[in-house]
Amino acid sequence: MAETSSWFEKEVNATTIPLIAFGAALNIVVGQAVQLIKLPLYLDSIGTILIACMIGPLAGMLTGAFANLTLGLFFNYAFIFFIPVTLVIGAFSGLVAKMGAFKRWYTAVPAGLVQGILSAVASAPIAAFMFGGVTMGGTDFLVLYFRAIGKSIIQSAFLQGLAADPVDKAVSYLIVYFLLTRIPRSILIRLPGYANA
Amino acid sequence: MQTPEIPRREYNPLYHYVTLTIVLAAFTFKLEWQLFILPALIAVTLFFPERKNTYRGFLKFVLPLILIGFIINGIFFTGNVAFSVGPVEFKAQGLLFASAVAARLTLIVISMSFYFSRVKSETIAEYLASRGADRRFIYIYLLSVAMVHLMRDKLQKIYTAQSARGLDTTKNVLTRAKYLLPMLVPLSYSYIAESLDRGIALRAANFSDKKSSKTPSVVPLVEIEVNRKGLLFGRLFLLAGVALSIFRFTR
């Protein structure tokens, strides 16, 4: 019990709390940046991945959960139901960061691809049973296509996730890698996960 | 030195208990029961001035989702044909599944939209803190909400500056993806540095969730006055909802 508490305290303390809030806000704002430059991607987990790398998996999970909570309360309630997916993203990216995935671009990209598959697995049941397979995202036509070729709702939602998420997450991981290389060392050295970058 | 006066705000817990009960009903009640609750919920919300905010989000996001759900599931489900529009056949099982999803979503979205347009997020956060919620989580939530607005403004300024330097959104996807970094690096850099400074300030202020007599208590943003009757009726309402859910699964 004491060990769990110390792990939590290590990642969620007075120093890291404002960073977690920043990560949650970054997730939302990157969505706006993507719209501004008209990119056909979501990239809505960059803040979660960045914080998971800079602090740790628990902080990453909290970042994702708060980002989706804020998005849900202010923009679209659908985001609240996808909080479990953000927990998976935060936990996985924190763990691979500890293994050194963000030290080189060619290790970040495959980690992002695996992350995409995990995200598709986590989001398929939510999209299928909560929303009947339709989430009003840009990739809904894929659900329509998979349904048309005879796949079930859950299969269609999973295949739609599999078609979109790995690319999206690989690009997100690559952007986080470049962000970490461009942020001055004097700043990075003050972060708990400095060794991961 | 004078202590600043903390604003007082009344909070009626009945609202969140009713919202919680409706969300529970959306997941556990049968479709027939949900269709009974839905008109009652709509009728109640129409009496409040917040109805405009409540239904704006619903019409914008949920109604199109429901309609597409009816079309996709109606067409692609296997089963008996309920009706046909030209060569397109709509299956009864698909329409039933789409109805269940539609009823669930409508209940959740209307009840939550109504609650969050009626109660301010700071009031909810302070109420939760007064009921023993972890202050760190409350702070993360309030700070992230505040940061979103500031970061959006800053991003817009960076975008305008980058556009003046030749950022072109009509180029190919790869070139546009490269534009993302010159926008995100200055934004992240300044906010990470600012967050680290905020962290130092929090540590200096001995910010902690641990309830110790030695630790100075955090000054709340709003002093919450809880409506006792609302609390009692709210709890009864939720209890009734839980009992009905159990009844539905045991029969």
Short mmCIF file of C-alpha atoms in Angstrom, two decimals:
data_model
loop_
_atom_site.label_atom_id
_atom_site.label_comp_id
_atom_site.label_asym_id
_atom_site.label_seq_id
_atom_site.Cartn_x
_atom_site.Cartn_y
_atom_site.Cartn_z
CA MET A 1 0.00 0.00 0.00
CA ALA A 2 2.84 2.33 0.97
CA GLU A 3 4.58 1.50 -2.32
CA THR A 4 1.46 2.39 -4.35
CA SER A 5 1.12 5.64 -2.48
CA SER A 6 4.75 6.61 -3.07
CA TRP A 7 4.44 5.81 -6.81
CA PHE A 8 1.37 8.03 -7.00
CA GLU A 9 3.07 10.80 -5.01
CA LYS A 10 6.12 10.60 -7.27
CA GLU A 11 4.07 11.24 -10.40
CA VAL A 12 1.27 13.43 -9.04
CA ASN A 13 2.72 16.13 -6.79
CA ALA A 14 2.91 19.92 -6.59
CA THR A 15 5.59 20.04 -9.32
CA THR A 16 3.80 17.81 -11.83
CA ILE A 17 0.18 18.93 -11.33
CA PRO A 18 0.49 22.07 -13.55
CA LEU A 19 2.26 19.95 -16.20
CA ILE A 20 -0.60 17.44 -16.21
CA ALA A 21 -3.07 20.31 -16.65
CA PHE A 22 -0.91 21.65 -19.50
CA GLY A 23 -0.88 18.21 -21.17
CA ALA A 24 -4.68 17.98 -20.96
CA ALA A 25 -5.04 21.46 -22.48
CA LEU A 26 -2.46 20.60 -25.19
CA ASN A 27 -4.54 17.59 -26.30
CA ILE A 28 -7.46 19.92 -26.91
CA VAL A 29 -5.47 22.73 -28.53
CA VAL A 30 -3.59 20.41 -30.93
CA GLY A 31 -7.01 19.43 -32.29
CA GLN A 32 -7.48 23.10 -33.18
CA ALA A 33 -3.99 23.31 -34.73
CA VAL A 34 -4.77 20.26 -36.90
CA GLN A 35 -7.96 21.97 -38.11
CA LEU A 36 -6.08 25.20 -38.84
CA ILE A 37 -3.56 23.50 -41.13
CA LYS A 38 -6.20 21.08 -42.48
CA LEU A 39 -4.49 17.79 -41.62
CA PRO A 40 -6.52 14.57 -42.11
CA LEU A 41 -5.52 13.24 -38.65
CA TYR A 42 -6.83 13.57 -35.06
CA LEU A 43 -3.51 13.92 -33.15
CA ASP A 44 -5.60 14.39 -29.99
CA SER A 45 -3.25 12.40 -27.73
CA ILE A 46 -0.04 14.41 -28.14
CA GLY A 47 -0.40 15.98 -24.67
CA THR A 48 -1.05 12.58 -23.07
CA ILE A 49 2.01 11.01 -24.76
CA LEU A 50 4.24 14.01 -23.97
CA ILE A 51 3.31 14.02 -20.27
CA ALA A 52 3.58 10.21 -20.00
CA CYS A 53 7.11 10.51 -21.42
CA MET A 54 8.11 13.55 -19.31
CA ILE A 55 6.62 12.32 -16.00
CA GLY A 56 5.36 8.74 -16.15
CA PRO A 57 2.45 6.42 -17.08
CA LEU A 58 0.18 7.44 -14.21
CA ALA A 59 0.55 11.14 -15.04
CA GLY A 60 -0.12 10.28 -18.69
CA MET A 61 -3.30 8.43 -17.77
CA LEU A 62 -4.50 11.38 -15.67
CA THR A 63 -3.70 13.80 -18.51
CA GLY A 64 -5.76 11.79 -20.98
CA ALA A 65 -8.66 11.41 -18.56
CA PHE A 66 -8.79 15.14 -17.75
CA ALA A 67 -8.46 16.11 -21.43
CA ASN A 68 -11.42 13.95 -22.39
CA LEU A 69 -13.40 15.13 -19.37
CA THR A 70 -12.85 18.78 -20.35
CA LEU A 71 -13.57 18.05 -24.02
CA GLY A 72 -16.68 16.18 -22.99
CA LEU A 73 -18.02 18.91 -20.74
CA PHE A 74 -17.33 21.80 -23.10
CA PHE A 75 -17.53 20.39 -26.63
CA ASN A 76 -19.01 16.93 -27.07
CA TYR A 77 -20.13 14.46 -24.37
CA ALA A 78 -19.01 11.53 -26.54
CA PHE A 79 -15.40 12.16 -25.41
CA ILE A 80 -16.22 11.25 -21.80
CA PHE A 81 -17.03 7.68 -22.82
CA PHE A 82 -13.63 7.30 -24.46
CA ILE A 83 -11.74 7.98 -21.21
CA PRO A 84 -10.74 4.26 -20.93
CA VAL A 85 -8.95 4.59 -24.31
CA THR A 86 -6.94 7.57 -23.03
CA LEU A 87 -5.96 5.53 -19.97
CA VAL A 88 -4.55 2.84 -22.28
CA ILE A 89 -2.65 5.50 -24.28
CA GLY A 90 -1.21 7.13 -21.13
CA ALA A 91 -0.16 3.82 -19.58
CA PHE A 92 1.40 2.38 -22.75
CA SER A 93 3.27 5.54 -23.78
CA GLY A 94 4.63 5.95 -20.22
CA LEU A 95 5.89 2.38 -20.22
CA VAL A 96 7.54 2.51 -23.66
CA ALA A 97 9.08 5.89 -22.75
CA LYS A 98 10.78 4.20 -19.78
CA MET A 99 12.08 1.57 -22.23
CA GLY A 100 13.65 4.33 -24.34
CA ALA A 101 11.15 4.51 -27.23
CA PHE A 102 11.46 8.30 -27.48
CA LYS A 103 15.24 8.39 -27.69
CA ARG A 104 15.24 7.80 -31.46
CA TRP A 105 12.65 8.46 -34.16
CA TYR A 106 12.88 4.91 -35.52
CA THR A 107 11.90 3.45 -32.15
CA ALA A 108 9.12 6.03 -31.63
CA VAL A 109 7.30 5.14 -34.88
CA PRO A 110 6.87 1.35 -34.24
CA ALA A 111 5.84 2.10 -30.63
CA GLY A 112 3.20 4.45 -32.05
CA LEU A 113 1.95 1.76 -34.43
CA VAL A 114 1.53 -0.71 -31.53
CA GLN A 115 -0.19 2.05 -29.56
CA GLY A 116 -2.61 2.51 -32.47
CA ILE A 117 -3.56 -1.18 -32.44
CA LEU A 118 -4.12 -1.07 -28.66
CA SER A 119 -6.25 2.08 -29.03
CA ALA A 120 -8.36 0.39 -31.72
CA VAL A 121 -8.92 -2.61 -29.42
CA ALA A 122 -9.90 -0.35 -26.51
CA SER A 123 -12.18 1.96 -28.49
CA ALA A 124 -14.06 -0.65 -30.57
CA PRO A 125 -16.45 -1.89 -27.83
CA ILE A 126 -17.23 1.69 -26.75
CA ALA A 127 -17.90 2.86 -30.32
CA ALA A 128 -19.96 -0.25 -31.08
CA PHE A 129 -22.15 -0.54 -27.99
CA MET A 130 -22.41 3.11 -26.91
CA PHE A 131 -22.77 4.71 -30.32
CA GLY A 132 -23.85 1.82 -32.57
CA GLY A 133 -20.56 2.11 -34.48
CA VAL A 134 -21.07 5.75 -35.50
CA THR A 135 -19.06 8.48 -33.74
CA MET A 136 -19.41 11.37 -36.24
CA GLY A 137 -15.66 11.21 -36.85
CA GLY A 138 -14.16 11.54 -40.32
CA THR A 139 -13.71 7.77 -40.54
CA ASP A 140 -17.37 6.79 -40.14
CA PHE A 141 -17.53 5.93 -43.84
CA LEU A 142 -15.15 3.04 -43.05
CA VAL A 143 -17.69 1.61 -40.57
CA LEU A 144 -20.28 1.92 -43.30
CA TYR A 145 -17.97 0.07 -45.72
CA PHE A 146 -17.16 -2.77 -43.30
CA ARG A 147 -20.85 -3.16 -42.45
CA ALA A 148 -21.62 -3.31 -46.16
CA ILE A 149 -19.17 -6.18 -46.68
CA GLY A 150 -20.84 -8.16 -43.91
CA LYS A 151 -18.84 -7.45 -40.75
CA SER A 152 -20.57 -7.15 -37.36
CA ILE A 153 -20.77 -3.80 -35.53
CA ILE A 154 -17.87 -4.58 -33.20
CA GLN A 155 -15.74 -5.94 -36.05
CA SER A 156 -16.50 -2.85 -38.16
CA ALA A 157 -15.67 -0.50 -35.28
CA PHE A 158 -12.40 -2.38 -34.63
CA LEU A 159 -11.39 -2.45 -38.30
CA GLN A 160 -12.20 1.25 -38.62
CA GLY A 161 -9.97 1.92 -35.59
CA LEU A 162 -7.27 -0.30 -37.06
CA ALA A 163 -7.37 1.63 -40.34
CA ALA A 164 -7.03 5.05 -38.69
CA ASP A 165 -5.39 4.73 -35.25
CA PRO A 166 -1.94 3.23 -36.00
CA VAL A 167 -1.07 6.00 -38.49
CA ASP A 168 -2.48 8.67 -36.19
CA LYS A 169 -0.56 7.39 -33.16
CA ALA A 170 2.68 6.83 -35.10
CA VAL A 171 2.56 10.46 -36.27
CA SER A 172 1.71 11.57 -32.68
CA TYR A 173 4.72 9.66 -31.32
CA LEU A 174 6.95 11.18 -33.98
CA ILE A 175 5.72 14.70 -33.16
CA VAL A 176 6.37 14.09 -29.43
CA TYR A 177 9.87 12.85 -30.29
CA PHE A 178 10.56 16.04 -32.30
CA LEU A 179 9.03 18.21 -29.55
CA LEU A 180 11.36 16.63 -26.99
CA THR A 181 14.40 17.23 -29.22
CA ARG A 182 13.46 20.88 -29.71
CA ILE A 183 12.68 21.79 -26.11
CA PRO A 184 15.86 23.14 -24.46
CA ARG A 185 17.76 20.74 -22.17
CA SER A 186 17.67 23.37 -19.40
CA ILE A 187 13.89 22.89 -19.26
CA LEU A 188 13.86 19.12 -19.79
CA ILE A 189 16.36 18.53 -16.99
CA ARG A 190 13.81 19.89 -14.50
CA LEU A 191 11.29 17.20 -15.45
CA PRO A 192 11.00 13.86 -13.61
CA GLY A 193 11.17 11.82 -16.84
CA TYR A 194 14.28 13.62 -18.18
CA ALA A 195 16.04 10.28 -18.79
CA ASN A 196 13.22 9.17 -21.15
CA ALA A 197 13.82 11.99 -23.65
CA MET B 1 -3.71 41.99 6.63
CA GLN B 2 -7.37 41.41 5.74
CA THR B 3 -8.48 38.00 4.50
CA PRO B 4 -10.21 38.34 1.11
CA GLU B 5 -13.93 37.64 1.24
CA ILE B 6 -14.81 34.29 -0.37
CA PRO B 7 -17.97 34.37 -2.51
CA ARG B 8 -20.79 32.12 -1.34
CA ARG B 9 -22.79 30.00 -3.74
CA GLU B 10 -25.71 27.69 -3.06
CA TYR B 11 -25.47 24.20 -4.49
CA ASN B 12 -28.39 21.84 -4.78
CA PRO B 13 -27.12 18.21 -4.91
CA LEU B 14 -30.53 17.11 -6.25
CA TYR B 15 -29.35 18.07 -9.77
CA HIS B 16 -26.36 15.77 -9.81
CA TYR B 17 -28.22 12.90 -8.14
CA VAL B 18 -30.98 13.12 -10.76
CA THR B 19 -28.35 13.27 -13.55
CA LEU B 20 -26.53 10.25 -12.10
CA THR B 21 -29.80 8.32 -11.84
CA ILE B 22 -30.71 9.09 -15.45
CA VAL B 23 -27.24 8.03 -16.68
CA LEU B 24 -27.66 4.80 -14.68
CA ALA B 25 -31.12 4.30 -16.23
CA ALA B 26 -29.65 4.87 -19.69
CA PHE B 27 -27.33 1.92 -19.20
CA THR B 28 -29.50 -0.46 -17.22
CA PHE B 29 -33.20 0.17 -17.96
CA LYS B 30 -35.14 -1.52 -20.74
CA LEU B 31 -35.93 0.52 -23.86
CA GLU B 32 -39.65 0.77 -22.92
CA TRP B 33 -38.76 2.26 -19.54
CA GLN B 34 -36.30 4.66 -21.12
CA LEU B 35 -38.96 5.84 -23.57
CA PHE B 36 -41.14 6.60 -20.56
CA ILE B 37 -38.41 8.67 -18.82
CA LEU B 38 -37.38 10.58 -21.95
CA PRO B 39 -40.54 12.74 -22.45
CA ALA B 40 -40.61 13.46 -18.70
CA LEU B 41 -36.98 14.64 -18.81
CA ILE B 42 -37.61 16.81 -21.87
CA ALA B 43 -40.74 18.30 -20.30
CA VAL B 44 -38.86 19.20 -17.06
CA THR B 45 -35.88 20.78 -18.84
CA LEU B 46 -38.17 22.94 -20.99
CA PHE B 47 -39.26 24.83 -17.86
CA PHE B 48 -35.72 26.12 -17.23
CA PRO B 49 -33.97 29.04 -18.96
CA GLU B 50 -30.94 26.78 -19.65
CA ARG B 51 -32.98 24.77 -22.20
CA LYS B 52 -31.30 26.65 -25.07
CA ASN B 53 -27.80 25.42 -24.08
CA THR B 54 -29.16 21.96 -23.28
CA TYR B 55 -30.61 21.38 -26.73
CA ARG B 56 -28.01 23.24 -28.80
CA GLY B 57 -25.35 20.52 -28.25
CA PHE B 58 -27.92 17.79 -28.72
CA LEU B 59 -29.09 19.11 -32.08
CA LYS B 60 -25.54 19.79 -33.26
CA PHE B 61 -23.80 16.53 -32.29
CA VAL B 62 -26.24 13.86 -31.17
CA LEU B 63 -29.18 14.16 -33.56
CA PRO B 64 -27.04 13.63 -36.72
CA LEU B 65 -25.32 10.71 -34.97
CA ILE B 66 -28.68 9.12 -34.15
CA LEU B 67 -30.00 9.58 -37.69
CA ILE B 68 -26.86 8.06 -39.28
CA GLY B 69 -27.07 5.23 -36.71
CA PHE B 70 -30.64 4.47 -37.81
CA ILE B 71 -29.63 4.40 -41.49
CA ILE B 72 -26.46 2.29 -41.07
CA ASN B 73 -27.90 -0.22 -38.59
CA GLY B 74 -31.30 -0.33 -40.33
CA ILE B 75 -29.69 -1.23 -43.66
CA PHE B 76 -26.82 -3.50 -42.61
CA PHE B 77 -28.36 -5.59 -39.84
CA THR B 78 -29.54 -9.04 -40.83
CA GLY B 79 -33.15 -10.00 -40.05
CA ASN B 80 -36.73 -9.27 -41.04
CA VAL B 81 -37.47 -6.35 -43.34
CA ALA B 82 -39.45 -3.66 -41.53
CA PHE B 83 -39.95 -1.38 -44.55
CA SER B 84 -38.32 -0.50 -47.87
CA VAL B 85 -37.45 2.81 -49.50
CA GLY B 86 -37.05 1.95 -53.18
CA PRO B 87 -34.43 -0.81 -53.39
CA VAL B 88 -33.12 -0.13 -49.83
CA GLU B 89 -34.49 -2.44 -47.13
CA PHE B 90 -34.52 -1.45 -43.46
CA LYS B 91 -34.32 -4.41 -41.01
CA ALA B 92 -36.43 -4.49 -37.86
CA GLN B 93 -33.53 -5.74 -35.67
CA GLY B 94 -31.26 -2.96 -36.88
CA LEU B 95 -33.87 -0.30 -36.20
CA LEU B 96 -34.43 -1.73 -32.71
CA PHE B 97 -30.70 -1.65 -31.97
CA ALA B 98 -30.49 1.95 -33.30
CA SER B 99 -33.51 2.89 -31.10
CA ALA B 100 -31.76 1.51 -28.02
CA VAL B 101 -28.58 3.47 -28.82
CA ALA B 102 -30.62 6.61 -29.59
CA ALA B 103 -32.61 6.41 -26.34
CA ARG B 104 -29.43 5.82 -24.30
CA LEU B 105 -27.55 8.70 -25.91
CA THR B 106 -30.47 11.11 -25.71
CA LEU B 107 -31.00 10.41 -22.01
CA ILE B 108 -27.30 10.81 -21.20
CA VAL B 109 -26.72 13.90 -23.31
CA ILE B 110 -29.85 15.82 -22.31
CA SER B 111 -29.43 15.11 -18.58
CA MET B 112 -25.71 15.98 -18.60
CA SER B 113 -26.11 19.06 -20.80
CA PHE B 114 -28.85 20.33 -18.53
CA TYR B 115 -26.77 19.75 -15.39
CA PHE B 116 -23.61 21.39 -16.76
CA SER B 117 -25.45 24.37 -18.19
CA ARG B 118 -27.22 24.89 -14.87
CA VAL B 119 -24.23 24.48 -12.52
CA LYS B 120 -20.87 26.23 -13.04
CA SER B 121 -17.82 23.96 -13.25
CA GLU B 122 -16.06 25.85 -10.38
CA THR B 123 -19.09 25.24 -8.17
CA ILE B 124 -19.01 21.51 -8.94
CA ALA B 125 -15.25 21.40 -8.29
CA GLU B 126 -15.57 23.23 -4.96
CA TYR B 127 -18.53 21.08 -3.94
CA LEU B 128 -16.52 17.92 -4.67
CA ALA B 129 -13.56 19.33 -2.71
CA SER B 130 -15.84 20.15 0.24
CA ARG B 131 -17.07 16.51 0.14
CA GLY B 132 -13.50 15.19 0.43
CA ALA B 133 -12.39 14.89 -3.23
CA ASP B 134 -8.63 15.07 -3.81
CA ARG B 135 -7.67 18.76 -4.16
CA ARG B 136 -4.96 17.86 -6.68
CA PHE B 137 -7.55 16.57 -9.14
CA ILE B 138 -9.74 19.63 -8.63
CA TYR B 139 -6.73 21.87 -9.33
CA ILE B 140 -5.76 19.91 -12.48
CA TYR B 141 -9.31 20.23 -13.81
CA LEU B 142 -9.67 23.96 -13.09
CA LEU B 143 -6.19 24.75 -14.42
CA SER B 144 -6.64 22.74 -17.63
CA VAL B 145 -9.95 24.51 -18.34
CA ALA B 146 -8.26 27.90 -17.79
CA MET B 147 -5.23 26.90 -19.90
CA VAL B 148 -7.31 25.76 -22.90
CA HIS B 149 -8.61 29.29 -23.49
CA LEU B 150 -5.17 30.92 -23.04
CA MET B 151 -3.42 28.34 -25.25
CA ARG B 152 -6.02 28.69 -28.01
CA ASP B 153 -5.41 32.45 -28.15
CA LYS B 154 -1.64 31.93 -28.20
CA LEU B 155 -1.92 29.26 -30.92
CA GLN B 156 -3.96 31.63 -33.06
CA LYS B 157 -1.23 34.29 -32.67
CA ILE B 158 1.51 31.78 -33.58
CA TYR B 159 -0.53 30.63 -36.60
CA THR B 160 -0.95 34.23 -37.80
CA ALA B 161 2.80 34.82 -37.38
CA GLN B 162 3.66 31.58 -39.22
CA SER B 163 1.20 32.45 -42.01
CA ALA B 164 3.01 35.77 -42.44
CA ARG B 165 6.25 33.75 -42.81
CA GLY B 166 4.78 31.64 -45.60
CA LEU B 167 2.74 28.82 -43.97
CA ASP B 168 0.54 27.53 -46.78
CA THR B 169 -2.40 25.22 -46.00
CA THR B 170 -2.95 24.36 -49.67
CA LYS B 171 0.29 22.33 -49.93
CA ASN B 172 0.47 18.52 -49.64
CA VAL B 173 -0.17 16.61 -46.40
CA LEU B 174 3.51 16.03 -45.53
CA THR B 175 4.40 19.70 -45.92
CA ARG B 176 1.39 20.68 -43.82
CA ALA B 177 2.37 18.13 -41.16
CA LYS B 178 5.81 19.79 -40.99
CA TYR B 179 4.08 23.13 -40.25
CA LEU B 180 2.72 21.64 -37.04
CA LEU B 181 6.11 21.69 -35.29
CA PRO B 182 6.84 25.43 -35.67
CA MET B 183 3.39 25.97 -34.10
CA LEU B 184 3.66 23.43 -31.28
CA VAL B 185 7.27 23.98 -30.19
CA PRO B 186 6.91 27.63 -29.04
CA LEU B 187 3.53 26.86 -27.51
CA SER B 188 4.79 23.82 -25.57
CA TYR B 189 8.08 25.44 -24.58
CA SER B 190 6.46 28.50 -23.01
CA TYR B 191 3.74 26.51 -21.23
CA ILE B 192 6.13 23.82 -19.90
CA ALA B 193 8.38 26.56 -18.46
CA GLU B 194 5.33 28.33 -17.01
CA SER B 195 3.99 25.05 -15.54
CA LEU B 196 7.34 24.33 -13.88
CA ASP B 197 7.25 27.81 -12.31
CA ARG B 198 3.69 27.19 -11.16
CA GLY B 199 4.92 23.92 -9.61
CA ILE B 200 7.57 25.80 -7.62
CA ALA B 201 4.90 28.24 -6.42
CA LEU B 202 2.64 25.36 -5.38
CA ARG B 203 5.46 23.68 -3.47
CA ALA B 204 6.31 26.97 -1.78
CA ALA B 205 2.66 27.30 -0.77
CA ASN B 206 2.85 23.76 0.68
CA PHE B 207 0.11 22.54 -1.65
CA SER B 208 -0.90 19.06 -0.60
CA ASP B 209 -3.96 16.92 -0.26
CA LYS B 210 -2.86 15.47 3.05
CA LYS B 211 -5.16 16.64 5.81
CA SER B 212 -2.71 17.56 8.54
CA SER B 213 -3.07 20.17 11.23
CA LYS B 214 0.43 21.38 10.33
CA THR B 215 -0.43 21.89 6.66
CA PRO B 216 -2.30 25.13 6.00
CA SER B 217 -5.67 24.39 4.42
CA VAL B 218 -6.24 25.53 0.83
CA VAL B 219 -8.48 28.58 0.53
CA PRO B 220 -11.54 27.61 -1.56
CA LEU B 221 -12.49 29.70 -4.60
CA VAL B 222 -16.15 29.59 -3.64
CA GLU B 223 -17.78 28.74 -0.32
CA ILE B 224 -20.46 26.17 -1.01
CA GLU B 225 -23.77 26.20 0.83
CA VAL B 226 -25.36 22.77 0.39
CA ASN B 227 -29.14 22.56 0.07
CA ARG B 228 -30.01 19.89 2.70
CA LYS B 229 -33.46 19.03 1.30
CA GLY B 230 -31.96 18.61 -2.18
CA LEU B 231 -29.31 16.28 -0.73
CA LEU B 232 -31.94 14.10 0.96
CA PHE B 233 -34.31 13.93 -2.04
CA GLY B 234 -31.37 13.40 -4.40
CA ARG B 235 -30.11 10.41 -2.44
CA LEU B 236 -33.63 8.94 -2.33
CA PHE B 237 -33.94 9.43 -6.10
CA LEU B 238 -30.64 7.63 -6.74
CA LEU B 239 -31.60 4.81 -4.36
CA ALA B 240 -34.87 4.33 -6.26
CA GLY B 241 -32.89 4.22 -9.54
CA VAL B 242 -30.49 1.60 -8.17
CA ALA B 243 -33.41 -0.47 -6.82
CA LEU B 244 -35.19 -0.36 -10.22
CA SER B 245 -31.97 -1.37 -12.00
CA ILE B 246 -31.55 -4.38 -9.70
CA PHE B 247 -35.26 -5.26 -10.18
CA ARG B 248 -34.82 -5.13 -13.98
CA PHE B 249 -31.89 -7.58 -13.88
CA THR B 250 -33.42 -10.01 -11.39
CA ARG B 251 -36.69 -10.40 -13.28
#
